[in-house]
Amino acid sequence: MSDDDRGAGGYEHRLPPTIAVLVAIALYALLPNTLLFAPRFVIPAIEILLLIALVATNPRRLTRETRWSGWLSIFQCGLLIVANLVALGMLVHAVVHAAKSHDLLYGGLQVWATNVIGFALLYWELDRGGPVRRREAPRSQLPSADWRFSQDENHDAAAEVARTSSITSNWRPVFVDYLYLSLTNSSAFSPTDTMPLTSRAKLLMGTQATAALLTSLLVVARAVGVIG
């Protein structure tokens, strides 16, 4: 049986995405009052409950996924992203109305960082059927990819580069790869080394890049105001 006909094995560890969720929850919980649309700990409490349910399903490694756990994971990502976009809207309102609080500068940085984590988690959950299916399914049975990583196309490069390609080593992306994708998209406001292939991937990356650009502009404006 060839590498193309068997799963990748070595299921992903639960720890990296769990840490990312906890960091995002902490960032949201520490937002200035002017950027909150609900009591401070309502959204974090919901996120914690969702995280507990997901960790209970796969305590150490992501080895199994049910229909409800898959939708629960996506709902968790969506709630985090929507709450953060609302905070961004409130940040825009505060800056436009010339609010003088220095907290808005730190709030903008928190919104930007939460944007990176939230979209990284969503990309990780959506691409090629999600983290469980990506690792256990034969490549020929994986859903169509939403993103094309550099490893997916370097099989004909120099030997030391091709050695880790998708075709040669049966490489599959893990959470860190999607975190890097999200970070570069929020920094460059466009794809860098990883290309979106589907309409939903392009819409999500476009939304993220627009939110990141707007946040960056507001943070710069706030910083200039503080310096002034």
PDB file of C-alpha atoms in Angstrom:
ATOM      1  CA  MET A   1       0.000   0.000   0.000  1.00  0.00           C
ATOM      2  CA  SER A   2       1.470   3.379  -0.991  1.00  0.00           C
ATOM      3  CA  ASP A   3       1.587   6.520   1.130  1.00  0.00           C
ATOM      4  CA  ASP A   4      -1.257   7.904  -0.987  1.00  0.00           C
ATOM      5  CA  ASP A   5      -3.491   4.999   0.066  1.00  0.00           C
ATOM      6  CA  ARG A   6      -3.100   5.133   3.849  1.00  0.00           C
ATOM      7  CA  GLY A   7      -3.607   7.696   6.569  1.00  0.00           C
ATOM      8  CA  ALA A   8      -0.822   9.765   8.023  1.00  0.00           C
ATOM      9  CA  GLY A   9      -1.049   8.256  11.508  1.00  0.00           C
ATOM     10  CA  GLY A  10       0.366  10.075  14.524  1.00  0.00           C
ATOM     11  CA  TYR A  11      -2.785  11.886  15.630  1.00  0.00           C
ATOM     12  CA  GLU A  12      -2.420  15.536  16.630  1.00  0.00           C
ATOM     13  CA  HIS A  13      -1.965  16.406  20.275  1.00  0.00           C
ATOM     14  CA  ARG A  14      -4.787  18.305  21.966  1.00  0.00           C
ATOM     15  CA  LEU A  15      -2.442  20.725  23.764  1.00  0.00           C
ATOM     16  CA  PRO A  16      -1.539  23.310  21.035  1.00  0.00           C
ATOM     17  CA  PRO A  17      -5.127  24.199  20.014  1.00  0.00           C
ATOM     18  CA  THR A  18      -6.207  24.132  23.671  1.00  0.00           C
ATOM     19  CA  ILE A  19      -3.518  26.639  24.598  1.00  0.00           C
ATOM     20  CA  ALA A  20      -4.558  28.813  21.647  1.00  0.00           C
ATOM     21  CA  VAL A  21      -8.195  28.809  22.793  1.00  0.00           C
ATOM     22  CA  LEU A  22      -7.209  29.663  26.376  1.00  0.00           C
ATOM     23  CA  VAL A  23      -5.018  32.541  25.188  1.00  0.00           C
ATOM     24  CA  ALA A  24      -7.856  33.887  23.024  1.00  0.00           C
ATOM     25  CA  ILE A  25     -10.292  33.616  25.951  1.00  0.00           C
ATOM     26  CA  ALA A  26      -7.860  35.487  28.205  1.00  0.00           C
ATOM     27  CA  LEU A  27      -7.337  38.220  25.602  1.00  0.00           C
ATOM     28  CA  TYR A  28     -11.075  38.719  25.246  1.00  0.00           C
ATOM     29  CA  ALA A  29     -11.664  38.707  29.004  1.00  0.00           C
ATOM     30  CA  LEU A  30      -9.051  41.461  29.435  1.00  0.00           C
ATOM     31  CA  LEU A  31     -10.516  43.819  26.826  1.00  0.00           C
ATOM     32  CA  PRO A  32     -11.323  47.362  27.967  1.00  0.00           C
ATOM     33  CA  ASN A  33     -14.927  47.898  29.068  1.00  0.00           C
ATOM     34  CA  THR A  34     -15.542  50.121  26.044  1.00  0.00           C
ATOM     35  CA  LEU A  35     -15.004  47.130  23.718  1.00  0.00           C
ATOM     36  CA  LEU A  36     -17.392  44.734  25.464  1.00  0.00           C
ATOM     37  CA  PHE A  37     -21.003  44.294  24.337  1.00  0.00           C
ATOM     38  CA  ALA A  38     -21.954  41.845  27.125  1.00  0.00           C
ATOM     39  CA  PRO A  39     -20.889  41.241  30.734  1.00  0.00           C
ATOM     40  CA  ARG A  40     -17.163  40.577  30.735  1.00  0.00           C
ATOM     41  CA  PHE A  41     -17.189  36.865  31.506  1.00  0.00           C
ATOM     42  CA  VAL A  42     -20.229  35.720  29.504  1.00  0.00           C
ATOM     43  CA  ILE A  43     -18.365  34.907  26.270  1.00  0.00           C
ATOM     44  CA  PRO A  44     -15.302  33.472  28.086  1.00  0.00           C
ATOM     45  CA  ALA A  45     -17.586  31.261  30.217  1.00  0.00           C
ATOM     46  CA  ILE A  46     -19.330  29.869  27.134  1.00  0.00           C
ATOM     47  CA  GLU A  47     -15.967  29.270  25.461  1.00  0.00           C
ATOM     48  CA  ILE A  48     -14.661  27.446  28.539  1.00  0.00           C
ATOM     49  CA  LEU A  49     -17.716  25.179  28.644  1.00  0.00           C
ATOM     50  CA  LEU A  50     -17.323  24.360  24.944  1.00  0.00           C
ATOM     51  CA  LEU A  51     -13.615  23.672  25.452  1.00  0.00           C
ATOM     52  CA  ILE A  52     -14.313  21.313  28.356  1.00  0.00           C
ATOM     53  CA  ALA A  53     -16.762  19.340  26.216  1.00  0.00           C
ATOM     54  CA  LEU A  54     -14.258  19.085  23.357  1.00  0.00           C
ATOM     55  CA  VAL A  55     -11.362  18.104  25.610  1.00  0.00           C
ATOM     56  CA  ALA A  56     -13.545  15.409  27.180  1.00  0.00           C
ATOM     57  CA  THR A  57     -14.033  13.934  23.696  1.00  0.00           C
ATOM     58  CA  ASN A  58     -10.273  13.831  23.008  1.00  0.00           C
ATOM     59  CA  PRO A  59      -8.343  14.420  26.250  1.00  0.00           C
ATOM     60  CA  ARG A  60      -4.821  13.899  24.898  1.00  0.00           C
ATOM     61  CA  ARG A  61      -4.818  13.286  21.170  1.00  0.00           C
ATOM     62  CA  LEU A  62      -7.407  14.010  18.490  1.00  0.00           C
ATOM     63  CA  THR A  63      -8.324  10.418  17.678  1.00  0.00           C
ATOM     64  CA  ARG A  64     -12.092  10.537  17.271  1.00  0.00           C
ATOM     65  CA  GLU A  65     -14.741  12.964  16.132  1.00  0.00           C
ATOM     66  CA  THR A  66     -18.528  12.754  16.211  1.00  0.00           C
ATOM     67  CA  ARG A  67     -20.965  14.870  14.228  1.00  0.00           C
ATOM     68  CA  TRP A  68     -21.768  16.989  17.285  1.00  0.00           C
ATOM     69  CA  SER A  69     -18.139  17.483  18.309  1.00  0.00           C
ATOM     70  CA  GLY A  70     -17.234  18.673  14.813  1.00  0.00           C
ATOM     71  CA  TRP A  71     -20.045  21.233  14.771  1.00  0.00           C
ATOM     72  CA  LEU A  72     -19.246  22.218  18.367  1.00  0.00           C
ATOM     73  CA  SER A  73     -15.649  22.965  17.399  1.00  0.00           C
ATOM     74  CA  ILE A  74     -16.744  25.140  14.480  1.00  0.00           C
ATOM     75  CA  PHE A  75     -19.309  26.913  16.681  1.00  0.00           C
ATOM     76  CA  GLN A  76     -16.585  27.645  19.237  1.00  0.00           C
ATOM     77  CA  CYS A  77     -14.390  29.209  16.547  1.00  0.00           C
ATOM     78  CA  GLY A  78     -17.320  31.153  15.108  1.00  0.00           C
ATOM     79  CA  LEU A  79     -18.351  32.540  18.501  1.00  0.00           C
ATOM     80  CA  LEU A  80     -14.800  33.675  19.186  1.00  0.00           C
ATOM     81  CA  ILE A  81     -14.485  35.358  15.782  1.00  0.00           C
ATOM     82  CA  VAL A  82     -17.908  37.053  15.866  1.00  0.00           C
ATOM     83  CA  ALA A  83     -17.382  38.385  19.414  1.00  0.00           C
ATOM     84  CA  ASN A  84     -13.991  39.718  18.353  1.00  0.00           C
ATOM     85  CA  LEU A  85     -15.408  41.377  15.224  1.00  0.00           C
ATOM     86  CA  VAL A  86     -18.033  43.076  17.393  1.00  0.00           C
ATOM     87  CA  ALA A  87     -15.209  44.328  19.625  1.00  0.00           C
ATOM     88  CA  LEU A  88     -13.496  45.634  16.487  1.00  0.00           C
ATOM     89  CA  GLY A  89     -16.670  47.502  15.528  1.00  0.00           C
ATOM     90  CA  MET A  90     -16.794  49.075  18.981  1.00  0.00           C
ATOM     91  CA  LEU A  91     -13.104  49.987  18.659  1.00  0.00           C
ATOM     92  CA  VAL A  92     -13.848  51.760  15.368  1.00  0.00           C
ATOM     93  CA  HIS A  93     -16.695  53.666  17.041  1.00  0.00           C
ATOM     94  CA  ALA A  94     -14.509  54.679  19.984  1.00  0.00           C
ATOM     95  CA  VAL A  95     -11.630  55.893  17.810  1.00  0.00           C
ATOM     96  CA  VAL A  96     -13.913  57.767  15.388  1.00  0.00           C
ATOM     97  CA  HIS A  97     -15.522  59.562  18.312  1.00  0.00           C
ATOM     98  CA  ALA A  98     -12.084  60.559  19.593  1.00  0.00           C
ATOM     99  CA  ALA A  99     -12.138  58.605  22.810  1.00  0.00           C
ATOM    100  CA  LYS A 100      -9.005  59.487  24.780  1.00  0.00           C
ATOM    101  CA  SER A 101      -8.491  56.272  26.719  1.00  0.00           C
ATOM    102  CA  HIS A 102      -5.040  54.732  26.360  1.00  0.00           C
ATOM    103  CA  ASP A 103      -6.770  51.370  26.862  1.00  0.00           C
ATOM    104  CA  LEU A 104      -7.906  51.546  23.233  1.00  0.00           C
ATOM    105  CA  LEU A 105      -4.327  51.044  22.066  1.00  0.00           C
ATOM    106  CA  TYR A 106      -3.971  47.849  24.079  1.00  0.00           C
ATOM    107  CA  GLY A 107      -7.506  46.819  23.132  1.00  0.00           C
ATOM    108  CA  GLY A 108      -6.624  47.086  19.453  1.00  0.00           C
ATOM    109  CA  LEU A 109      -3.605  44.842  19.927  1.00  0.00           C
ATOM    110  CA  GLN A 110      -5.758  42.309  21.790  1.00  0.00           C
ATOM    111  CA  VAL A 111      -8.364  42.338  19.004  1.00  0.00           C
ATOM    112  CA  TRP A 112      -5.641  41.769  16.399  1.00  0.00           C
ATOM    113  CA  ALA A 113      -4.119  38.841  18.309  1.00  0.00           C
ATOM    114  CA  THR A 114      -7.533  37.263  18.939  1.00  0.00           C
ATOM    115  CA  ASN A 115      -8.268  37.632  15.224  1.00  0.00           C
ATOM    116  CA  VAL A 116      -5.155  35.580  14.423  1.00  0.00           C
ATOM    117  CA  ILE A 117      -6.036  32.794  16.869  1.00  0.00           C
ATOM    118  CA  GLY A 118      -9.742  32.617  16.002  1.00  0.00           C
ATOM    119  CA  PHE A 119      -9.219  32.267  12.275  1.00  0.00           C
ATOM    120  CA  ALA A 120      -6.326  29.816  12.770  1.00  0.00           C
ATOM    121  CA  LEU A 121      -8.648  27.555  14.740  1.00  0.00           C
ATOM    122  CA  LEU A 122     -11.376  27.831  12.104  1.00  0.00           C
ATOM    123  CA  TYR A 123      -8.991  27.059   9.222  1.00  0.00           C
ATOM    124  CA  TRP A 124      -7.692  24.067  11.188  1.00  0.00           C
ATOM    125  CA  GLU A 125     -11.216  22.765  11.744  1.00  0.00           C
ATOM    126  CA  LEU A 126     -12.373  23.169   8.124  1.00  0.00           C
ATOM    127  CA  ASP A 127      -9.494  22.147   5.869  1.00  0.00           C
ATOM    128  CA  ARG A 128      -9.617  18.589   4.431  1.00  0.00           C
ATOM    129  CA  GLY A 129     -12.314  17.409   6.830  1.00  0.00           C
ATOM    130  CA  GLY A 130     -10.740  18.601  10.072  1.00  0.00           C
ATOM    131  CA  PRO A 131      -7.839  17.436  12.270  1.00  0.00           C
ATOM    132  CA  VAL A 132      -9.063  13.872  12.862  1.00  0.00           C
ATOM    133  CA  ARG A 133      -9.945  13.007   9.296  1.00  0.00           C
ATOM    134  CA  ARG A 134      -6.782  14.645   7.940  1.00  0.00           C
ATOM    135  CA  ARG A 135      -4.693  12.219   9.969  1.00  0.00           C
ATOM    136  CA  GLU A 136      -6.588   8.953   9.616  1.00  0.00           C
ATOM    137  CA  ALA A 137      -8.078   8.946   6.112  1.00  0.00           C
ATOM    138  CA  PRO A 138      -6.180   7.764   3.023  1.00  0.00           C
ATOM    139  CA  ARG A 139      -5.221  10.743   0.904  1.00  0.00           C
ATOM    140  CA  SER A 140      -7.506   9.584  -1.914  1.00  0.00           C
ATOM    141  CA  GLN A 141     -10.485   9.755   0.483  1.00  0.00           C
ATOM    142  CA  LEU A 142      -9.788  13.185   1.965  1.00  0.00           C
ATOM    143  CA  PRO A 143     -12.226  16.008   1.131  1.00  0.00           C
ATOM    144  CA  SER A 144     -10.913  18.595  -1.309  1.00  0.00           C
ATOM    145  CA  ALA A 145      -8.320  20.874   0.264  1.00  0.00           C
ATOM    146  CA  ASP A 146      -9.224  24.464   1.118  1.00  0.00           C
ATOM    147  CA  TRP A 147      -5.564  25.521   1.184  1.00  0.00           C
ATOM    148  CA  ARG A 148      -2.456  24.471  -0.724  1.00  0.00           C
ATOM    149  CA  PHE A 149       0.658  24.470   1.444  1.00  0.00           C
ATOM    150  CA  SER A 150       4.191  24.616   0.093  1.00  0.00           C
ATOM    151  CA  GLN A 151       4.683  20.949   1.035  1.00  0.00           C
ATOM    152  CA  ASP A 152       1.876  20.074  -1.375  1.00  0.00           C
ATOM    153  CA  GLU A 153       3.929  21.183  -4.370  1.00  0.00           C
ATOM    154  CA  ASN A 154       7.642  20.752  -3.612  1.00  0.00           C
ATOM    155  CA  HIS A 155       7.931  17.032  -4.418  1.00  0.00           C
ATOM    156  CA  ASP A 156      10.037  17.824  -7.495  1.00  0.00           C
ATOM    157  CA  ALA A 157      12.435  20.170  -5.696  1.00  0.00           C
ATOM    158  CA  ALA A 158      15.947  19.342  -4.419  1.00  0.00           C
ATOM    159  CA  ALA A 159      16.140  16.051  -2.559  1.00  0.00           C
ATOM    160  CA  GLU A 160      16.468  17.604   0.900  1.00  0.00           C
ATOM    161  CA  VAL A 161      13.390  19.760   0.208  1.00  0.00           C
ATOM    162  CA  ALA A 162      11.299  17.087  -1.514  1.00  0.00           C
ATOM    163  CA  ARG A 163      11.935  14.707   1.371  1.00  0.00           C
ATOM    164  CA  THR A 164       9.208  16.409   3.466  1.00  0.00           C
ATOM    165  CA  SER A 165       6.680  16.960   0.676  1.00  0.00           C
ATOM    166  CA  SER A 166       3.112  15.688   0.810  1.00  0.00           C
ATOM    167  CA  ILE A 167       3.712  13.120  -1.905  1.00  0.00           C
ATOM    168  CA  THR A 168       7.070  11.860  -0.641  1.00  0.00           C
ATOM    169  CA  SER A 169       6.410  11.742   3.123  1.00  0.00           C
ATOM    170  CA  ASN A 170       2.594  11.779   3.216  1.00  0.00           C
ATOM    171  CA  TRP A 171       2.793  15.099   5.089  1.00  0.00           C
ATOM    172  CA  ARG A 172      -0.455  16.530   6.500  1.00  0.00           C
ATOM    173  CA  PRO A 173      -0.861  20.037   7.997  1.00  0.00           C
ATOM    174  CA  VAL A 174      -1.249  20.438  11.773  1.00  0.00           C
ATOM    175  CA  PHE A 175      -2.455  23.324  13.939  1.00  0.00           C
ATOM    176  CA  VAL A 176       0.860  25.208  13.845  1.00  0.00           C
ATOM    177  CA  ASP A 177       0.645  25.354  10.036  1.00  0.00           C
ATOM    178  CA  TYR A 178      -2.773  27.021  10.213  1.00  0.00           C
ATOM    179  CA  LEU A 179      -1.593  29.377  12.959  1.00  0.00           C
ATOM    180  CA  TYR A 180       1.253  30.489  10.692  1.00  0.00           C
ATOM    181  CA  LEU A 181      -1.179  30.879   7.780  1.00  0.00           C
ATOM    182  CA  SER A 182      -3.436  33.055   9.944  1.00  0.00           C
ATOM    183  CA  LEU A 183      -0.519  35.112  11.267  1.00  0.00           C
ATOM    184  CA  THR A 184       0.870  35.871   7.820  1.00  0.00           C
ATOM    185  CA  ASN A 185      -2.586  36.688   6.453  1.00  0.00           C
ATOM    186  CA  SER A 186      -3.132  39.150   9.324  1.00  0.00           C
ATOM    187  CA  SER A 187       0.313  40.681   8.798  1.00  0.00           C
ATOM    188  CA  ALA A 188       0.566  40.842   5.001  1.00  0.00           C
ATOM    189  CA  PHE A 189      -3.219  41.159   4.412  1.00  0.00           C
ATOM    190  CA  SER A 190      -2.920  38.550   1.656  1.00  0.00           C
ATOM    191  CA  PRO A 191      -1.752  34.948   1.105  1.00  0.00           C
ATOM    192  CA  THR A 192       1.982  34.385   1.377  1.00  0.00           C
ATOM    193  CA  ASP A 193       3.202  30.800   0.915  1.00  0.00           C
ATOM    194  CA  THR A 194      -0.215  29.140   1.372  1.00  0.00           C
ATOM    195  CA  MET A 195      -2.881  29.652  -1.280  1.00  0.00           C
ATOM    196  CA  PRO A 196      -6.674  29.492  -0.764  1.00  0.00           C
ATOM    197  CA  LEU A 197      -8.297  27.051  -3.189  1.00  0.00           C
ATOM    198  CA  THR A 198     -12.015  27.225  -2.413  1.00  0.00           C
ATOM    199  CA  SER A 199     -14.529  30.054  -2.295  1.00  0.00           C
ATOM    200  CA  ARG A 200     -15.047  29.689   1.446  1.00  0.00           C
ATOM    201  CA  ALA A 201     -11.292  29.832   2.063  1.00  0.00           C
ATOM    202  CA  LYS A 202     -11.029  33.031   0.016  1.00  0.00           C
ATOM    203  CA  LEU A 203     -14.003  34.616   1.797  1.00  0.00           C
ATOM    204  CA  LEU A 204     -12.616  33.739   5.215  1.00  0.00           C
ATOM    205  CA  MET A 205      -9.129  34.996   4.418  1.00  0.00           C
ATOM    206  CA  GLY A 206     -10.588  38.161   2.908  1.00  0.00           C
ATOM    207  CA  THR A 207     -12.648  38.801   6.028  1.00  0.00           C
ATOM    208  CA  GLN A 208      -9.673  38.181   8.277  1.00  0.00           C
ATOM    209  CA  ALA A 209      -7.325  40.375   6.252  1.00  0.00           C
ATOM    210  CA  THR A 210      -9.856  43.230   6.184  1.00  0.00           C
ATOM    211  CA  ALA A 211     -10.374  43.015   9.953  1.00  0.00           C
ATOM    212  CA  ALA A 212      -6.607  42.861  10.532  1.00  0.00           C
ATOM    213  CA  LEU A 213      -5.953  45.841   8.250  1.00  0.00           C
ATOM    214  CA  LEU A 214      -8.654  47.906   9.927  1.00  0.00           C
ATOM    215  CA  THR A 215      -7.347  46.987  13.380  1.00  0.00           C
ATOM    216  CA  SER A 216      -3.771  47.846  12.388  1.00  0.00           C
ATOM    217  CA  LEU A 217      -4.822  51.233  11.027  1.00  0.00           C
ATOM    218  CA  LEU A 218      -6.743  52.000  14.207  1.00  0.00           C
ATOM    219  CA  VAL A 219      -3.867  50.903  16.420  1.00  0.00           C
ATOM    220  CA  VAL A 220      -1.457  53.127  14.470  1.00  0.00           C
ATOM    221  CA  ALA A 221      -3.911  56.048  14.686  1.00  0.00           C
ATOM    222  CA  ARG A 222      -4.334  55.467  18.417  1.00  0.00           C
ATOM    223  CA  ALA A 223      -0.561  55.224  18.910  1.00  0.00           C
ATOM    224  CA  VAL A 224       0.010  58.497  17.015  1.00  0.00           C
ATOM    225  CA  GLY A 225      -2.641  60.134  19.164  1.00  0.00           C
ATOM    226  CA  VAL A 226      -1.014  58.857  22.346  1.00  0.00           C
ATOM    227  CA  ILE A 227       2.408  60.072  21.218  1.00  0.00           C
ATOM    228  CA  GLY A 228       0.896  63.430  20.314  1.00  0.00           C
TER     229      GLY A 228
END
